[in-house]
Amino acid sequence: MKTWACIRSIYKGIRVPCVLLAFIMTVALLVATIAFGHYRYFTYSRDVYEGSGLENAYYVAHFADPTPDQEAMDRELAETRQLPGVEAVLYDTAVNGFTIDGQLWGIMLLSDSVCDAFPLDLYSGRSFSETGLTADGALEIVDASGLFSDIALGGSFSLNYGGTPVRAGLTGRIRYPYFHINFGSSGDVAADNFLSAQTAILAKDTPETRALLEAAGEVYYATGSNYFVVFSDDASRQEIDRYLEEAGKSCLILSYSEILDETNRRVDENLRLCFPLPVFLLILSTVSLFSISVIVIYRKATENAVWYLCERGG
């Protein structure tokens, strides 16, 4: 009892400093957590981009208004694939989606090249098969929305596609915040612009998946107006320059190194702007803790000595 009475007597006279110190430490930890989260987001997106193997690629973004319609985009992508030296074209396509609980959810179709360059960050399950369909012909789906959290991996279920049921199979899940690839940005583009946190239903863009959806009803494709053009290792400088000169007349073109430089600039800027405040608050709380401890020990030294002698004497 004497020990508890001693502890109570110590904190009784320093309630305000203790509350203030607890508040400063709480704010410091909160700000530090937010700042580190932002910094980790930029470094994570940089790691994803550096692991894409797109050193020979150029990002093409249309800046004309209006952007090309679907027919023009299909023609542009097809012509780009046929150019000498071009190895692949990376793009994403959205289609009118499924009706779930009375709400329309769009489907994002990812090409084979996109899946190879930017593998889905799955926390459970697997990515798509070669055809994008399960062994029994159902549409393979990766959940980047949380809509199918009650469905077991590998399980088959039916979805409403324009009033027609479509069989689907859940192959994988992406955890919140559901990061997946998106090529919707233009201007000063960095790696973080290629990560979207919007909820989505992901499927693979193959002739088989398109045939399955088109058999269920009318499909409206919306291919993004921005994409990557990947040149092969043996492409000549003349072939690359010829494409850049022609495409640069109507598009913004960024190289791998330009995007990486902008990414590093944003990482450095985030580090410079976001971290000084939490570091200052943590230092302030540490100094405050030390100062309060010294003051309390000094002020309570006599009283503590009395308690100690009384306890020894008892």
C-alpha atoms as a printed R data frame, in Angstrom:
    type eleno elety resid chain resno       x       y       z
1   ATOM     1    CA   MET     A     1   0.000   0.000   0.000
2   ATOM     2    CA   LYS     A     2   2.852   2.368   0.791
3   ATOM     3    CA   THR     A     3   4.273   1.801  -2.673
4   ATOM     4    CA   TRP     A     4   0.986   2.634  -4.389
5   ATOM     5    CA   ALA     A     5   0.508   5.654  -2.184
6   ATOM     6    CA   CYS     A     6   3.967   6.838  -3.182
7   ATOM     7    CA   ILE     A     7   3.189   6.399  -6.861
8   ATOM     8    CA   ARG     A     8  -0.116   8.274  -6.516
9   ATOM     9    CA   SER     A     9   1.575  11.125  -4.708
10  ATOM    10    CA   ILE     A    10   4.122  11.445  -7.507
11  ATOM    11    CA   TYR     A    11   1.581  11.696 -10.321
12  ATOM    12    CA   LYS     A    12  -0.883  13.780  -8.326
13  ATOM    13    CA   GLY     A    13   1.225  16.891  -8.713
14  ATOM    14    CA   ILE     A    14   2.130  16.410 -12.376
15  ATOM    15    CA   ARG     A    15  -1.196  15.562 -14.007
16  ATOM    16    CA   VAL     A    16  -1.072  18.419 -16.506
17  ATOM    17    CA   PRO     A    17   2.504  17.703 -17.682
18  ATOM    18    CA   CYS     A    18   1.701  13.980 -18.022
19  ATOM    19    CA   VAL     A    19  -1.431  14.665 -20.061
20  ATOM    20    CA   LEU     A    20   0.470  17.138 -22.251
21  ATOM    21    CA   LEU     A    21   3.315  14.670 -22.746
22  ATOM    22    CA   ALA     A    22   0.917  11.849 -23.624
23  ATOM    23    CA   PHE     A    23  -0.815  14.136 -26.147
24  ATOM    24    CA   ILE     A    24   2.470  15.152 -27.794
25  ATOM    25    CA   MET     A    25   3.645  11.542 -28.031
26  ATOM    26    CA   THR     A    26   0.308  10.410 -29.487
27  ATOM    27    CA   VAL     A    27   0.358  13.143 -32.129
28  ATOM    28    CA   ALA     A    28   4.013  12.394 -32.916
29  ATOM    29    CA   LEU     A    29   3.342   8.700 -33.434
30  ATOM    30    CA   LEU     A    30   0.233   9.419 -35.522
31  ATOM    31    CA   VAL     A    31   2.029  11.897 -37.793
32  ATOM    32    CA   ALA     A    32   5.032   9.570 -38.065
33  ATOM    33    CA   THR     A    33   2.779   6.677 -39.091
34  ATOM    34    CA   ILE     A    34   1.054   8.760 -41.782
35  ATOM    35    CA   ALA     A    35   4.366  10.141 -43.075
36  ATOM    36    CA   PHE     A    36   5.933   6.685 -43.222
37  ATOM    37    CA   GLY     A    37   2.846   5.336 -45.006
38  ATOM    38    CA   HIS     A    38   3.134   8.013 -47.700
39  ATOM    39    CA   TYR     A    39   6.849   7.396 -48.069
40  ATOM    40    CA   ARG     A    40   6.350   3.631 -48.278
41  ATOM    41    CA   TYR     A    41   3.703   4.114 -50.981
42  ATOM    42    CA   PHE     A    42   6.155   6.038 -53.177
43  ATOM    43    CA   THR     A    43   9.001   3.574 -52.598
44  ATOM    44    CA   TYR     A    44   6.685   0.584 -53.177
45  ATOM    45    CA   SER     A    45   5.495   1.996 -56.508
46  ATOM    46    CA   ARG     A    46   9.124   2.631 -57.471
47  ATOM    47    CA   ASP     A    47  10.024  -0.982 -56.633
48  ATOM    48    CA   VAL     A    48   7.124  -2.224 -58.758
49  ATOM    49    CA   TYR     A    49   8.194  -0.063 -61.696
50  ATOM    50    CA   GLU     A    50  11.866  -1.017 -61.425
51  ATOM    51    CA   GLY     A    51  10.877  -4.688 -61.431
52  ATOM    52    CA   SER     A    52   8.749  -4.362 -64.567
53  ATOM    53    CA   GLY     A    53  11.643  -4.850 -66.981
54  ATOM    54    CA   LEU     A    54  10.521  -1.895 -69.122
55  ATOM    55    CA   GLU     A    55  13.962  -0.388 -69.677
56  ATOM    56    CA   ASN     A    56  13.332  -0.548 -73.437
57  ATOM    57    CA   ALA     A    57   9.803   0.853 -73.191
58  ATOM    58    CA   TYR     A    58   8.248   4.275 -73.768
59  ATOM    59    CA   TYR     A    59   5.068   5.542 -72.141
60  ATOM    60    CA   VAL     A    60   2.685   7.063 -74.687
61  ATOM    61    CA   ALA     A    61  -0.031   9.437 -73.434
62  ATOM    62    CA   HIS     A    62  -2.503  11.232 -75.695
63  ATOM    63    CA   PHE     A    63  -2.785  14.927 -74.924
64  ATOM    64    CA   ALA     A    64  -5.140  15.824 -77.771
65  ATOM    65    CA   ASP     A    65  -8.730  16.644 -76.846
66  ATOM    66    CA   PRO     A    66 -10.804  14.636 -77.445
67  ATOM    67    CA   THR     A    67  -8.814  11.445 -77.067
68  ATOM    68    CA   PRO     A    68  -9.238   8.748 -79.750
69  ATOM    69    CA   ASP     A    69 -12.436   6.710 -79.681
70  ATOM    70    CA   GLN     A    70 -12.422   2.937 -79.267
71  ATOM    71    CA   GLU     A    71 -12.166   2.186 -82.978
72  ATOM    72    CA   ALA     A    72  -9.252   4.581 -83.396
73  ATOM    73    CA   MET     A    73  -7.475   3.151 -80.343
74  ATOM    74    CA   ASP     A    74  -7.853  -0.419 -81.589
75  ATOM    75    CA   ARG     A    75  -6.418   0.614 -84.930
76  ATOM    76    CA   GLU     A    76  -3.562   2.552 -83.311
77  ATOM    77    CA   LEU     A    77  -2.585  -0.335 -81.029
78  ATOM    78    CA   ALA     A    78  -2.752  -2.840 -83.891
79  ATOM    79    CA   GLU     A    79  -0.572  -0.650 -86.114
80  ATOM    80    CA   THR     A    80   1.923  -0.069 -83.293
81  ATOM    81    CA   ARG     A    81   2.310  -3.815 -82.717
82  ATOM    82    CA   GLN     A    82   3.258  -4.266 -86.377
83  ATOM    83    CA   LEU     A    83   6.019  -1.663 -86.353
84  ATOM    84    CA   PRO     A    84   9.581  -2.947 -86.778
85  ATOM    85    CA   GLY     A    85  11.394  -3.352 -83.488
86  ATOM    86    CA   VAL     A    86   8.235  -3.335 -81.334
87  ATOM    87    CA   GLU     A    87   8.063  -6.336 -79.024
88  ATOM    88    CA   ALA     A    88   4.828  -5.633 -77.139
89  ATOM    89    CA   VAL     A    89   2.219  -3.001 -76.311
90  ATOM    90    CA   LEU     A    90   0.980  -2.740 -72.722
91  ATOM    91    CA   TYR     A    91  -2.535  -1.359 -72.227
92  ATOM    92    CA   ASP     A    92  -5.604  -1.803 -70.067
93  ATOM    93    CA   THR     A    93  -9.215  -2.132 -71.170
94  ATOM    94    CA   ALA     A    94 -12.415  -1.578 -69.212
95  ATOM    95    CA   VAL     A    95 -15.730  -3.164 -70.174
96  ATOM    96    CA   ASN     A    96 -19.286  -2.760 -68.939
97  ATOM    97    CA   GLY     A    97 -19.458  -4.994 -65.934
98  ATOM    98    CA   PHE     A    98 -21.551  -7.114 -63.637
99  ATOM    99    CA   THR     A    99 -24.595  -6.017 -61.668
100 ATOM   100    CA   ILE     A   100 -24.024  -6.922 -58.022
101 ATOM   101    CA   ASP     A   101 -26.602  -5.970 -55.381
102 ATOM   102    CA   GLY     A   102 -28.178  -3.521 -57.823
103 ATOM   103    CA   GLN     A   103 -24.888  -1.716 -58.517
104 ATOM   104    CA   LEU     A   104 -22.887  -1.907 -61.744
105 ATOM   105    CA   TRP     A   105 -19.253  -2.932 -61.290
106 ATOM   106    CA   GLY     A   106 -16.909  -2.538 -64.241
107 ATOM   107    CA   ILE     A   107 -14.387  -5.154 -65.299
108 ATOM   108    CA   MET     A   108 -10.780  -4.294 -66.083
109 ATOM   109    CA   LEU     A   109  -9.173  -6.546 -68.661
110 ATOM   110    CA   LEU     A   110  -5.397  -6.856 -68.397
111 ATOM   111    CA   SER     A   111  -3.366  -7.967 -71.392
112 ATOM   112    CA   ASP     A   112  -0.852 -10.785 -71.135
113 ATOM   113    CA   SER     A   113   2.035  -8.319 -71.448
114 ATOM   114    CA   VAL     A   114   0.711  -6.209 -68.559
115 ATOM   115    CA   CYS     A   115   0.418  -9.269 -66.322
116 ATOM   116    CA   ASP     A   116   4.025 -10.202 -67.120
117 ATOM   117    CA   ALA     A   117   5.435  -6.710 -66.497
118 ATOM   118    CA   PHE     A   118   3.268  -5.873 -63.470
119 ATOM   119    CA   PRO     A   119   2.351  -9.126 -61.692
120 ATOM   120    CA   LEU     A   120  -0.671  -8.777 -59.443
121 ATOM   121    CA   ASP     A   121   0.270  -8.401 -55.775
122 ATOM   122    CA   LEU     A   122  -1.910 -11.236 -54.517
123 ATOM   123    CA   TYR     A   123  -2.062 -12.110 -50.848
124 ATOM   124    CA   SER     A   124  -3.925 -15.348 -51.580
125 ATOM   125    CA   GLY     A   125  -4.702 -17.440 -54.612
126 ATOM   126    CA   ARG     A   126  -3.018 -17.277 -58.010
127 ATOM   127    CA   SER     A   127  -3.007 -15.118 -61.116
128 ATOM   128    CA   PHE     A   128  -4.746 -15.871 -64.417
129 ATOM   129    CA   SER     A   129  -4.221 -18.909 -66.597
130 ATOM   130    CA   GLU     A   130  -3.130 -18.579 -70.220
131 ATOM   131    CA   THR     A   131  -6.701 -18.371 -71.550
132 ATOM   132    CA   GLY     A   132  -8.199 -16.429 -68.633
133 ATOM   133    CA   LEU     A   133 -10.776 -19.191 -68.153
134 ATOM   134    CA   THR     A   134 -10.993 -21.990 -65.606
135 ATOM   135    CA   ALA     A   135 -10.798 -25.656 -66.599
136 ATOM   136    CA   ASP     A   136 -14.591 -25.805 -66.888
137 ATOM   137    CA   GLY     A   137 -14.803 -22.627 -68.985
138 ATOM   138    CA   ALA     A   138 -15.722 -20.073 -66.294
139 ATOM   139    CA   LEU     A   139 -14.322 -16.528 -66.326
140 ATOM   140    CA   GLU     A   140 -11.309 -16.225 -64.020
141 ATOM   141    CA   ILE     A   141 -11.594 -13.263 -61.662
142 ATOM   142    CA   VAL     A   142  -9.149 -11.602 -59.284
143 ATOM   143    CA   ASP     A   143 -10.966  -9.699 -56.556
144 ATOM   144    CA   ALA     A   144  -9.644  -6.152 -56.088
145 ATOM   145    CA   SER     A   145 -12.820  -4.923 -54.459
146 ATOM   146    CA   GLY     A   146 -13.678  -7.089 -51.452
147 ATOM   147    CA   LEU     A   147 -16.987  -8.004 -53.089
148 ATOM   148    CA   PHE     A   148 -16.228 -11.707 -53.071
149 ATOM   149    CA   SER     A   149 -14.808 -12.057 -49.571
150 ATOM   150    CA   ASP     A   150 -17.420 -14.708 -48.740
151 ATOM   151    CA   ILE     A   151 -16.483 -16.886 -51.731
152 ATOM   152    CA   ALA     A   152 -13.770 -19.508 -51.376
153 ATOM   153    CA   LEU     A   153 -10.795 -19.429 -53.725
154 ATOM   154    CA   GLY     A   154 -11.352 -21.726 -56.661
155 ATOM   155    CA   GLY     A   155 -15.087 -21.653 -56.148
156 ATOM   156    CA   SER     A   156 -17.468 -21.106 -59.074
157 ATOM   157    CA   PHE     A   157 -20.424 -18.746 -58.955
158 ATOM   158    CA   SER     A   158 -22.774 -16.901 -61.281
159 ATOM   159    CA   LEU     A   159 -22.777 -13.169 -62.011
160 ATOM   160    CA   ASN     A   160 -25.346 -10.997 -63.725
161 ATOM   161    CA   TYR     A   161 -23.890  -9.584 -66.939
162 ATOM   162    CA   GLY     A   162 -26.455  -7.394 -68.675
163 ATOM   163    CA   GLY     A   163 -29.268  -9.636 -67.498
164 ATOM   164    CA   THR     A   164 -27.470 -12.825 -68.538
165 ATOM   165    CA   PRO     A   165 -25.818 -15.106 -65.958
166 ATOM   166    CA   VAL     A   166 -22.107 -15.655 -66.527
167 ATOM   167    CA   ARG     A   167 -20.164 -18.360 -64.723
168 ATOM   168    CA   ALA     A   168 -17.054 -17.089 -62.967
169 ATOM   169    CA   GLY     A   169 -14.318 -18.543 -60.803
170 ATOM   170    CA   LEU     A   170 -12.396 -16.682 -58.096
171 ATOM   171    CA   THR     A   171  -8.668 -17.309 -58.556
172 ATOM   172    CA   GLY     A   172  -7.031 -14.666 -56.360
173 ATOM   173    CA   ARG     A   173  -7.477 -11.731 -54.005
174 ATOM   174    CA   ILE     A   174  -5.726  -8.383 -53.636
175 ATOM   175    CA   ARG     A   175  -5.850  -6.979 -50.114
176 ATOM   176    CA   TYR     A   176  -6.945  -3.444 -49.245
177 ATOM   177    CA   PRO     A   177  -6.175  -0.809 -50.578
178 ATOM   178    CA   TYR     A   178  -6.533  -2.997 -53.702
179 ATOM   179    CA   PHE     A   179  -3.522  -1.671 -55.636
180 ATOM   180    CA   HIS     A   180  -3.590  -2.670 -59.287
181 ATOM   181    CA   ILE     A   181  -2.103  -1.274 -62.459
182 ATOM   182    CA   ASN     A   182  -3.654   1.661 -64.289
183 ATOM   183    CA   PHE     A   183  -2.370   3.729 -67.234
184 ATOM   184    CA   GLY     A   184  -4.698   6.692 -66.890
185 ATOM   185    CA   SER     A   185  -2.125   9.388 -66.130
186 ATOM   186    CA   SER     A   186  -0.369  11.894 -68.345
187 ATOM   187    CA   GLY     A   187   1.882  14.900 -67.763
188 ATOM   188    CA   ASP     A   188   4.590  14.588 -65.113
189 ATOM   189    CA   VAL     A   189   4.176  10.850 -64.746
190 ATOM   190    CA   ALA     A   190   5.878   8.874 -61.975
191 ATOM   191    CA   ALA     A   191   5.615   5.259 -60.883
192 ATOM   192    CA   ASP     A   192   2.932   6.024 -58.284
193 ATOM   193    CA   ASN     A   193   0.615   7.173 -61.102
194 ATOM   194    CA   PHE     A   194   0.488   3.596 -62.395
195 ATOM   195    CA   LEU     A   195  -1.015   2.239 -59.169
196 ATOM   196    CA   SER     A   196  -4.742   2.622 -58.681
197 ATOM   197    CA   ALA     A   197  -6.464   2.033 -55.358
198 ATOM   198    CA   GLN     A   198  -9.952   2.054 -56.871
199 ATOM   199    CA   THR     A   199 -11.987  -1.089 -56.336
200 ATOM   200    CA   ALA     A   200 -12.202  -3.243 -59.450
201 ATOM   201    CA   ILE     A   201 -12.923  -6.701 -60.801
202 ATOM   202    CA   LEU     A   202  -9.908  -7.913 -62.756
203 ATOM   203    CA   ALA     A   203  -9.888 -10.417 -65.617
204 ATOM   204    CA   LYS     A   204  -7.445 -11.319 -68.351
205 ATOM   205    CA   ASP     A   205  -7.803  -9.906 -71.855
206 ATOM   206    CA   THR     A   206  -7.750 -12.922 -74.151
207 ATOM   207    CA   PRO     A   207  -9.838 -13.995 -77.165
208 ATOM   208    CA   GLU     A   208 -11.464 -16.599 -74.912
209 ATOM   209    CA   THR     A   209 -12.590 -14.114 -72.253
210 ATOM   210    CA   ARG     A   210 -13.876 -11.686 -74.877
211 ATOM   211    CA   ALA     A   211 -15.832 -14.475 -76.574
212 ATOM   212    CA   LEU     A   212 -17.378 -15.479 -73.237
213 ATOM   213    CA   LEU     A   213 -18.506 -11.925 -72.456
214 ATOM   214    CA   GLU     A   214 -19.730 -11.235 -75.997
215 ATOM   215    CA   ALA     A   215 -21.797 -14.429 -75.932
216 ATOM   216    CA   ALA     A   216 -23.560 -13.159 -72.798
217 ATOM   217    CA   GLY     A   217 -24.557  -9.781 -74.217
218 ATOM   218    CA   GLU     A   218 -23.444  -6.565 -75.849
219 ATOM   219    CA   VAL     A   219 -19.965  -5.577 -74.687
220 ATOM   220    CA   TYR     A   220 -18.609  -2.021 -74.700
221 ATOM   221    CA   TYR     A   221 -14.832  -1.914 -74.673
222 ATOM   222    CA   ALA     A   222 -12.984   1.172 -73.461
223 ATOM   223    CA   THR     A   223  -9.257   0.826 -74.055
224 ATOM   224    CA   GLY     A   224  -7.185   3.433 -72.262
225 ATOM   225    CA   SER     A   225  -5.618   6.102 -74.448
226 ATOM   226    CA   ASN     A   226  -2.267   5.711 -72.675
227 ATOM   227    CA   TYR     A   227  -0.009   2.704 -73.045
228 ATOM   228    CA   PHE     A   228   3.551   1.401 -73.047
229 ATOM   229    CA   VAL     A   229   5.395   0.512 -76.237
230 ATOM   230    CA   VAL     A   230   8.133  -2.032 -75.547
231 ATOM   231    CA   PHE     A   231  10.976  -2.349 -78.048
232 ATOM   232    CA   SER     A   232  12.986  -5.530 -78.434
233 ATOM   233    CA   ASP     A   233  16.647  -5.683 -77.458
234 ATOM   234    CA   ASP     A   234  17.709  -5.889 -81.102
235 ATOM   235    CA   ALA     A   235  15.630  -2.900 -82.240
236 ATOM   236    CA   SER     A   236  17.795  -0.340 -84.032
237 ATOM   237    CA   ARG     A   237  18.102   3.257 -82.885
238 ATOM   238    CA   GLN     A   238  16.682   4.368 -86.226
239 ATOM   239    CA   GLU     A   239  13.518   2.294 -85.723
240 ATOM   240    CA   ILE     A   240  12.999   3.720 -82.252
241 ATOM   241    CA   ASP     A   241  13.678   7.322 -83.327
242 ATOM   242    CA   ARG     A   242  11.337   6.960 -86.294
243 ATOM   243    CA   TYR     A   243   8.505   5.858 -84.006
244 ATOM   244    CA   LEU     A   244   9.210   8.565 -81.404
245 ATOM   245    CA   GLU     A   245   9.224  11.276 -84.056
246 ATOM   246    CA   GLU     A   246   5.923  10.156 -85.570
247 ATOM   247    CA   ALA     A   247   4.086   9.423 -82.313
248 ATOM   248    CA   GLY     A   248   5.434  12.587 -80.672
249 ATOM   249    CA   LYS     A   249   3.334  14.722 -83.013
250 ATOM   250    CA   SER     A   250   0.132  13.878 -81.129
251 ATOM   251    CA   CYS     A   251   1.307  12.185 -77.916
252 ATOM   252    CA   LEU     A   252   3.424  12.832 -74.886
253 ATOM   253    CA   ILE     A   253   6.203  10.244 -74.810
254 ATOM   254    CA   LEU     A   254   8.273   9.453 -71.728
255 ATOM   255    CA   SER     A   255  11.174   7.055 -71.497
256 ATOM   256    CA   TYR     A   256  11.816   4.620 -68.664
257 ATOM   257    CA   SER     A   257  14.584   6.807 -67.248
258 ATOM   258    CA   GLU     A   258  12.428   9.973 -67.352
259 ATOM   259    CA   ILE     A   259   9.669   8.275 -65.370
260 ATOM   260    CA   LEU     A   260  12.196   6.856 -62.920
261 ATOM   261    CA   ASP     A   261  13.803  10.286 -62.450
262 ATOM   262    CA   GLU     A   262  10.405  11.834 -61.693
263 ATOM   263    CA   THR     A   263   9.693   8.987 -59.290
264 ATOM   264    CA   ASN     A   264  12.965   9.540 -57.418
265 ATOM   265    CA   ARG     A   265  12.245  13.269 -57.282
266 ATOM   266    CA   ARG     A   266   8.867  12.598 -55.641
267 ATOM   267    CA   VAL     A   267  10.419  10.168 -53.177
268 ATOM   268    CA   ASP     A   268  13.026  12.754 -52.164
269 ATOM   269    CA   GLU     A   269  10.402  15.504 -51.962
270 ATOM   270    CA   ASN     A   270   8.154  13.363 -49.786
271 ATOM   271    CA   LEU     A   271  11.080  12.551 -47.502
272 ATOM   272    CA   ARG     A   272  12.052  16.217 -47.244
273 ATOM   273    CA   LEU     A   273   8.549  17.600 -46.618
274 ATOM   274    CA   CYS     A   274   6.830  14.929 -44.555
275 ATOM   275    CA   PHE     A   275   9.447  13.641 -42.122
276 ATOM   276    CA   PRO     A   276  10.763  16.782 -40.340
277 ATOM   277    CA   LEU     A   277   7.519  17.335 -38.384
278 ATOM   278    CA   PRO     A   278   7.200  13.826 -36.876
279 ATOM   279    CA   VAL     A   279  10.942  13.769 -36.133
280 ATOM   280    CA   PHE     A   280  10.624  17.133 -34.361
281 ATOM   281    CA   LEU     A   281   7.616  15.932 -32.351
282 ATOM   282    CA   LEU     A   282   9.365  12.707 -31.363
283 ATOM   283    CA   ILE     A   283  12.443  14.636 -30.232
284 ATOM   284    CA   LEU     A   284  10.226  17.101 -28.351
285 ATOM   285    CA   SER     A   285   8.343  14.309 -26.577
286 ATOM   286    CA   THR     A   286  11.600  12.544 -25.675
287 ATOM   287    CA   VAL     A   287  13.141  15.735 -24.233
288 ATOM   288    CA   SER     A   288   9.869  16.481 -22.415
289 ATOM   289    CA   LEU     A   289   9.820  13.006 -20.897
290 ATOM   290    CA   PHE     A   290  13.400  13.367 -19.695
291 ATOM   291    CA   SER     A   291  12.774  16.865 -18.328
292 ATOM   292    CA   ILE     A   292   9.613  15.905 -16.473
293 ATOM   293    CA   SER     A   293  11.325  12.851 -15.012
294 ATOM   294    CA   VAL     A   294  14.234  14.951 -13.711
295 ATOM   295    CA   ILE     A   295  11.903  17.581 -12.222
296 ATOM   296    CA   VAL     A   296   9.701  14.977 -10.542
297 ATOM   297    CA   ILE     A   297  12.651  13.115  -9.068
298 ATOM   298    CA   TYR     A   298  14.151  16.382  -7.787
299 ATOM   299    CA   ARG     A   299  10.882  17.669  -6.285
300 ATOM   300    CA   LYS     A   300   9.935  14.356  -4.724
301 ATOM   301    CA   ALA     A   301  13.395  13.365  -3.470
302 ATOM   302    CA   THR     A   302  12.710  14.318   0.175
303 ATOM   303    CA   GLU     A   303   9.271  12.727   0.199
304 ATOM   304    CA   ASN     A   304  10.578   9.545  -1.392
305 ATOM   305    CA   ALA     A   305  13.319   9.373   1.191
306 ATOM   306    CA   VAL     A   306  10.714   9.617   3.983
307 ATOM   307    CA   TRP     A   307   8.621   6.858   2.423
308 ATOM   308    CA   TYR     A   308  11.706   4.710   2.013
309 ATOM   309    CA   LEU     A   309  12.812   5.151   5.627
310 ATOM   310    CA   CYS     A   310   9.292   4.518   6.918
311 ATOM   311    CA   GLU     A   311   9.067   1.338   4.855
312 ATOM   312    CA   ARG     A   312  12.466   0.158   6.071
313 ATOM   313    CA   GLY     A   313  11.546   1.007   9.615
314 ATOM   314    CA   GLY     A   314   8.224  -0.785   9.380
